[in-house]
Tab-separated table of C-alpha atoms in Angstrom:
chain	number	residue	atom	x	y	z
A	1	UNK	CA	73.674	125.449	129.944
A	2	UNK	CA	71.597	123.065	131.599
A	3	UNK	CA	70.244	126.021	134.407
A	4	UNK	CA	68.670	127.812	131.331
A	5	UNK	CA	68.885	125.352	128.514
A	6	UNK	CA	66.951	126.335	125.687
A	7	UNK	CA	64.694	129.038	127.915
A	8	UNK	CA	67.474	130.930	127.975
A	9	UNK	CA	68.588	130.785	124.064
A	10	UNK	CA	65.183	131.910	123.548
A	11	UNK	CA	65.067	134.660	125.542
A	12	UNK	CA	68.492	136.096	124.155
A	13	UNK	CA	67.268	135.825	120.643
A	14	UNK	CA	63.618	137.040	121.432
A	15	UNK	CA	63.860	139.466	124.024
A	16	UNK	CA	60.459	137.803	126.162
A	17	UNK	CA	60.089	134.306	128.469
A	18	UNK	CA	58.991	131.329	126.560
A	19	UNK	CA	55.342	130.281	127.092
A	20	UNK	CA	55.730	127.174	127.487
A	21	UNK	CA	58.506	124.824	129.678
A	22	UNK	CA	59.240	122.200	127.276
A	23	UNK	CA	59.191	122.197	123.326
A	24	UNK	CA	57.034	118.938	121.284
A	25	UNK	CA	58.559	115.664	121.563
A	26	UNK	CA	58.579	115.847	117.783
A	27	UNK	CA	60.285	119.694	117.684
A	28	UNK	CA	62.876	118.428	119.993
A	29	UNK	CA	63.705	115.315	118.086
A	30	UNK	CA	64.418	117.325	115.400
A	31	UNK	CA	66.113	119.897	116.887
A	32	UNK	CA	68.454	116.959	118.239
A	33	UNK	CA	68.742	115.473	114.476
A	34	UNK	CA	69.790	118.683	112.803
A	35	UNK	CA	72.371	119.637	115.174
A	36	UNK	CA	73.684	116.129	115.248
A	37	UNK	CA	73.638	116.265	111.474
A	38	UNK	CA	75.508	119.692	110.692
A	39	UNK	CA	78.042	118.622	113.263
A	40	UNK	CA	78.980	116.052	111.697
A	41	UNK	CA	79.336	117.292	108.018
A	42	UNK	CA	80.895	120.435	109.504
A	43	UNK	CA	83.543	118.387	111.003
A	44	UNK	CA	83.822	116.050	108.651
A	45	UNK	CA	84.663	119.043	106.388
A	46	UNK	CA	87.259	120.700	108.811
A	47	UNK	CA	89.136	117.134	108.803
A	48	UNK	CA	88.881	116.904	105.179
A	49	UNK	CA	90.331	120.217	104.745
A	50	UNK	CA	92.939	120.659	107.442
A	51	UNK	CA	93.726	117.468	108.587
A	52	UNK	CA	97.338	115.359	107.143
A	53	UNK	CA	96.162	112.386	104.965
A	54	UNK	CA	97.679	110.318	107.629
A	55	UNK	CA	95.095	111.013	110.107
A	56	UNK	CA	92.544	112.201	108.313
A	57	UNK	CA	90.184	109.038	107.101
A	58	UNK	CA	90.446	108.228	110.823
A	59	UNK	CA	89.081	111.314	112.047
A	60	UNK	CA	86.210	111.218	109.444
A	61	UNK	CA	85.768	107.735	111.159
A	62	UNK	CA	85.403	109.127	114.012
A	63	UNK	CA	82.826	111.589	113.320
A	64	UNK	CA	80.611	109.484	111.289
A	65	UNK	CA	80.675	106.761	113.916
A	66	UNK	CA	79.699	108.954	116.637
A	67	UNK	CA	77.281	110.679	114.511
A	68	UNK	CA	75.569	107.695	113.587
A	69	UNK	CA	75.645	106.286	117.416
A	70	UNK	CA	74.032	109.906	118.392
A	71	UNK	CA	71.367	109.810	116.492
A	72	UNK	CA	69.673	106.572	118.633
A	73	UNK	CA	69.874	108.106	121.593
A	74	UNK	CA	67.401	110.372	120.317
A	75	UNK	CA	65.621	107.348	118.063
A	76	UNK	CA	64.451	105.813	121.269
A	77	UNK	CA	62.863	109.559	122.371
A	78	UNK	CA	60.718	108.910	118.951
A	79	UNK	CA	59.798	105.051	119.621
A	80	UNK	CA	58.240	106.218	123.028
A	81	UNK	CA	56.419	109.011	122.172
A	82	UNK	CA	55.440	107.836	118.061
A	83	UNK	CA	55.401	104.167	117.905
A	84	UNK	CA	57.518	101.543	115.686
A	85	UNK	CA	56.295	103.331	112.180
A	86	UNK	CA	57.766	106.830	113.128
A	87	UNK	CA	60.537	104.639	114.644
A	88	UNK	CA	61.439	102.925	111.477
A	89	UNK	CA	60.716	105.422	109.158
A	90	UNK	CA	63.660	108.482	111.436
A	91	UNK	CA	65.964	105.192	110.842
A	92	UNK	CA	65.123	104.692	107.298
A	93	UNK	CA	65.678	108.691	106.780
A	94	UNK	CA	68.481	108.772	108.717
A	95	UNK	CA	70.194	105.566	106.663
A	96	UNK	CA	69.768	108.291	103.773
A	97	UNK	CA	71.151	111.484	104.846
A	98	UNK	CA	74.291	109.424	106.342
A	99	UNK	CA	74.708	107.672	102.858
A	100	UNK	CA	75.041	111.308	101.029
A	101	UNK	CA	76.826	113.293	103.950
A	102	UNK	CA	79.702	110.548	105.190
A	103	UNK	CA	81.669	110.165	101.801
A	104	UNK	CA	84.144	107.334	101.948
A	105	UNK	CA	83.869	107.211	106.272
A	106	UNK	CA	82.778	104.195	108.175
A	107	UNK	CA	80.229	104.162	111.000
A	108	UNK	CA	80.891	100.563	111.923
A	109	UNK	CA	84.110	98.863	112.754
A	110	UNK	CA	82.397	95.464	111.397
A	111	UNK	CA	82.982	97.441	107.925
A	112	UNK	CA	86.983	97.642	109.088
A	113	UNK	CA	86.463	93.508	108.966
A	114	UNK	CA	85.197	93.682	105.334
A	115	UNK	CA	87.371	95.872	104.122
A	116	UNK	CA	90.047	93.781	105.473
A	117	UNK	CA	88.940	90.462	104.299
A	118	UNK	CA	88.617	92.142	100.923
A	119	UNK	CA	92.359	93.176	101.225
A	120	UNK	CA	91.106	96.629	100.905
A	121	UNK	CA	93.531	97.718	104.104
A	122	UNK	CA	95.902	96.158	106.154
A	123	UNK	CA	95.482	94.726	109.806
A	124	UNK	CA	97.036	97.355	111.613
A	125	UNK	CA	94.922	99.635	110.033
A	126	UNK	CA	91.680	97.579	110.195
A	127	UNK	CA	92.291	97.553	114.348
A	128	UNK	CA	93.440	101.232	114.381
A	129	UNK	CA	90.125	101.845	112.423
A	130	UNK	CA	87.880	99.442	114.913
A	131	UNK	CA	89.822	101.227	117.883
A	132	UNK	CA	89.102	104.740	117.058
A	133	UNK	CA	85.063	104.470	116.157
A	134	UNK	CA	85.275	102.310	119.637
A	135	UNK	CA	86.488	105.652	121.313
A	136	UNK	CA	83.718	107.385	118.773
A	137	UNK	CA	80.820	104.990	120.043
A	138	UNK	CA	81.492	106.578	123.962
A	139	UNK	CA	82.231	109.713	122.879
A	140	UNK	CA	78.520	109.398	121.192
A	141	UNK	CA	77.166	109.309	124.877
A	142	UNK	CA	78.945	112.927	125.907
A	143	UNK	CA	77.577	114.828	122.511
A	144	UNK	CA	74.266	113.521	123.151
A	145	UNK	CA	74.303	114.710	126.685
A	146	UNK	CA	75.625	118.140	125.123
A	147	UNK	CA	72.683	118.235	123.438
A	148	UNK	CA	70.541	117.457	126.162
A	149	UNK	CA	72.033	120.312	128.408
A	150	UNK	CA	69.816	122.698	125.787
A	151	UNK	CA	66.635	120.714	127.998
A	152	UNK	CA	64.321	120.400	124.927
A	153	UNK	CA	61.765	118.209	127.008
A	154	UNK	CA	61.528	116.187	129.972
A	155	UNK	CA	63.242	113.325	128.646
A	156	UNK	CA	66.178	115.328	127.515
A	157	UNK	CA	66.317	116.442	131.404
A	158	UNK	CA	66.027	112.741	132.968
A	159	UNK	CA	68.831	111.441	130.686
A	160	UNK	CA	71.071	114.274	131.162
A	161	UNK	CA	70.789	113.984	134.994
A	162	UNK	CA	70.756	109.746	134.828
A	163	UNK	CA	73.274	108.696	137.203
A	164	UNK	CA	72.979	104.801	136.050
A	165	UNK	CA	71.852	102.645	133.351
A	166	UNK	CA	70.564	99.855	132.095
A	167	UNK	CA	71.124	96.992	129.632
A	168	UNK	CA	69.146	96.553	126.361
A	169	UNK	CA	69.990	92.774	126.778
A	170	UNK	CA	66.702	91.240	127.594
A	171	UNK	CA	67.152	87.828	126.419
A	172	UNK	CA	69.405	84.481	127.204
A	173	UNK	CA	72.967	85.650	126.411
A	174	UNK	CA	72.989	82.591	123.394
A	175	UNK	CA	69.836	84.155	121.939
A	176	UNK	CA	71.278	87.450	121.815
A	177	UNK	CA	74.462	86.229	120.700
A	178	UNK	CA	72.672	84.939	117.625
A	179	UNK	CA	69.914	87.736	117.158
A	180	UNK	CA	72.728	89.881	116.475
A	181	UNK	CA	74.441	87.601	114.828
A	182	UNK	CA	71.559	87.476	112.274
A	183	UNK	CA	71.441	91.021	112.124
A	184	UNK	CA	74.485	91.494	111.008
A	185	UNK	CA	74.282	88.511	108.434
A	186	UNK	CA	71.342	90.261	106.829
A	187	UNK	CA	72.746	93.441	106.837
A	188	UNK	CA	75.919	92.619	105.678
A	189	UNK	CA	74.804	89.593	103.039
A	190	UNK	CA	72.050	92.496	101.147
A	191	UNK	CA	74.701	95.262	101.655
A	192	UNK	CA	76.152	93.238	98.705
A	193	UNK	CA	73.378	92.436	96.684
A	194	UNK	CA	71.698	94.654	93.882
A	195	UNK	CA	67.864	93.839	94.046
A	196	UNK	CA	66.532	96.675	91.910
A	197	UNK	CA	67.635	97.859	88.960
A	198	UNK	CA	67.032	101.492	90.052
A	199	UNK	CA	69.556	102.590	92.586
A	200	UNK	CA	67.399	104.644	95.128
A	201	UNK	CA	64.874	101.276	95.203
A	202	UNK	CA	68.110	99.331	96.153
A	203	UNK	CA	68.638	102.323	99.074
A	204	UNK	CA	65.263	101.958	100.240
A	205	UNK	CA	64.651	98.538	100.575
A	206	UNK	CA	68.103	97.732	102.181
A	207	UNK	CA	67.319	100.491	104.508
A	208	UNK	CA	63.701	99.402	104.972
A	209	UNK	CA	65.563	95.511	105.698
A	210	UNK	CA	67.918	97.750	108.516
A	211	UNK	CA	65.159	99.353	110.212
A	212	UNK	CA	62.526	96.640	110.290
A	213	UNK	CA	65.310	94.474	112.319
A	214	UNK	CA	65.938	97.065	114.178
A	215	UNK	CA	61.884	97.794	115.025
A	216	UNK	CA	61.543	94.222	115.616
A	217	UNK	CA	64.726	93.291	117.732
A	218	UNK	CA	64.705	96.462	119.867
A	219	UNK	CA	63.368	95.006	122.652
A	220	UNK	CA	65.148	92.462	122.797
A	221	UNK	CA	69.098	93.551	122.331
A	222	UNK	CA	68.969	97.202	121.369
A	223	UNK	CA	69.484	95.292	118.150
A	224	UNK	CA	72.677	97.393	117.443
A	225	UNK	CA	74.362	94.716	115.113
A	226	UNK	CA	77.287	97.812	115.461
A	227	UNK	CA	79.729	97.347	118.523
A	228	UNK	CA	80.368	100.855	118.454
A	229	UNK	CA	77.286	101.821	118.739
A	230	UNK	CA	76.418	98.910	121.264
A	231	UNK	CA	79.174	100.071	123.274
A	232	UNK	CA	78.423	103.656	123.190
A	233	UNK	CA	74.762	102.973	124.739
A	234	UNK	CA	75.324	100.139	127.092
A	235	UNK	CA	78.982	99.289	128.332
A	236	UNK	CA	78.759	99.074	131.659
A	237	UNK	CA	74.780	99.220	132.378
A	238	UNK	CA	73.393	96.843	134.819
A	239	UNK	CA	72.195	93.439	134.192
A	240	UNK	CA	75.066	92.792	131.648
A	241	UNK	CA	78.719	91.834	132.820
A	242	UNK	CA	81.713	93.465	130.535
A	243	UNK	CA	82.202	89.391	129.273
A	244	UNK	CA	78.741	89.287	128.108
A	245	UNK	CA	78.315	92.516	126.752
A	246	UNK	CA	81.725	91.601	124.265
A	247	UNK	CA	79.887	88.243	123.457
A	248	UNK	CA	76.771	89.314	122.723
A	249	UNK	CA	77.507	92.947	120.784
A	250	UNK	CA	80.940	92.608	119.608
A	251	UNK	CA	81.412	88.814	118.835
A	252	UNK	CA	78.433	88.473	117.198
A	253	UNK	CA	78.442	91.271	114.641
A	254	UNK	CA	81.829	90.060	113.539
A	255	UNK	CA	80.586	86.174	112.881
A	256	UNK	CA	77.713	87.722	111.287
A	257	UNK	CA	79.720	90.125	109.503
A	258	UNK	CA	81.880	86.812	108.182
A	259	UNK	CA	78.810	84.315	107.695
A	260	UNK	CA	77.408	86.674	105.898
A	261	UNK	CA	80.798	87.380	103.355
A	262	UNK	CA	80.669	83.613	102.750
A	263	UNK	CA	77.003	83.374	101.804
A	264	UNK	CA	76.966	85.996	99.601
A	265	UNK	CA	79.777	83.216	97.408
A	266	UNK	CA	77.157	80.898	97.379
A	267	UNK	CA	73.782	83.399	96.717
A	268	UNK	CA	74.995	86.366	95.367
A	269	UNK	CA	71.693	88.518	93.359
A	270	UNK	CA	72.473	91.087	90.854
A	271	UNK	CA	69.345	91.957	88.957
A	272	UNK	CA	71.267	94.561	86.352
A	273	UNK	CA	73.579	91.647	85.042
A	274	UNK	CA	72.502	89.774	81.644
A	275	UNK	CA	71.941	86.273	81.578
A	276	UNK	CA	75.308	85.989	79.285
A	277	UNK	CA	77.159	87.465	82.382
A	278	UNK	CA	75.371	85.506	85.221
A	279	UNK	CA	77.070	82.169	82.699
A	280	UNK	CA	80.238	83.452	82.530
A	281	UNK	CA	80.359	83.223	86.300
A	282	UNK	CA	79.265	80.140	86.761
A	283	UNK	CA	81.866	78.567	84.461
């Protein structure tokens, strides 16, 4: 598709050359969102309705992982051409539409360690679970260059015809260890928490806590805090041996993920429970 790419959709559909080579930055990116969108809740639906129960969470996994690891490929098109704001508001929108559209699926395998600790699923399923969104997070890579094939703008083109890559690791290997680390912590520690009484004000500002880390720590890790997704961009780029890579964006999620289980024992906040309840705890 890639000799045509959109040109050529156009021109089916319309009958007459485009007038211009390349769409907007911002028509593009939202081109790429849509399609990545309504492929996954198409085949999210497929698996739901044809799929044995046996294999069917898992392939719902799979979708949702790759989704979500899709849509930053295109997230970093927006932080170059719109600045941090845009870049933190796609995510918070994003964190959103993947809330109402992925049902009981899992777009991190760190959740797989939650779920496990919480004896929610066994450990053969937990690693089945953190195995398949691992094959999700690379998979993430080939959609995305699917999508770029269609040649929306320049950038599509470059990536789609990138023959190497680099790493988002741009700090000591300890310091991005522990920056994802934190990320994780935070994520997972407020994921718990109920700090407004009115649900979509809980959304928001856990969202708003996602992508302001995110925004922040981007230049400095990819800030990921999902190994999927981690793995998806960045397994085997230059300037970060395999070792490293597992250290920094797999190992530290998972402490995080763990650290941040534990502190929400000692601090948990749940502004919709009486004071009568918040005693009963504590006794």
């Amino acid at each position: 598709m890639q000799a045509d790419g959109w040109r050529g959709l156009y021109s089916l559909f319309t009958g007459h050359e485009p007038t211009q080579e390349f769409l907007e930055p911002y028509m593009a990116s939202i081109l790429y969102f849509t399609i990545n969108m309504a492929t996954g809740v198409i085949l999210r639906a497929l698996s739901a309705a044809f799929l044995p129960p046996s294999i069917r969470g898992l392939a719902m996994d799979f979708v949702s992982t790759m989704e979500t690891c899709a849509y930053f490929f295109e997230n970093n098109f927006v932080l170059k051409h719109y600045g941090g704001l845009w870049f933190a508001i796609v995510i918070v929108i994003q964190c959103f539409v993947c809330s109402r559209t992925f049902g009981e699926s899992s777009e991190n395998p760190v959740k797989a360690l939650h779920q496990l600790l919480h004896k929610e699923i066994p450990l053969t399923t937990a690693l089945l679970k953190i195995f398949v969104q691992s094959l999700a997070g690379l998979a993430s890579y080939r959609f995305a260059k699917l999508i770029w094939s269609l040649d929306l703008i320049e950038d599509h083109h470059e990536r789609y015809y990138e023959t190497e890559c680099e790493s988002d690791l741009h700090v000591a290997l300890l310091v991005g260890f522990l920056l994802e680390l934190g990320a994780c912590l935070s994520e997972t520690w407020l994921g718990l928490q109920t700090v407004s009484a009115i649900p979509i004000v809980d959304e928001l500002i856990k969202y708003v806590n996602a992508a302001t880390m995110i925004t922040l720590g981007f230049s400095f890790t990819g800030m990921y805090f999902n190994p999927a997704m981690a793995s998806g961009h960045t397994l085997g780029c230059e300037g970060t041996a395999l070792p490293e890579h597992f250290f920094v964006y797999w190992v530290g999620p998972f402490i995080g993920c763990l650290v941040g289980l534990q502190l929400n024992k000692l601090l948990h906040i749940d502004v919709t429970e009486s004071k009568g309840d918040k005693q009963k705890k504590t006794k």
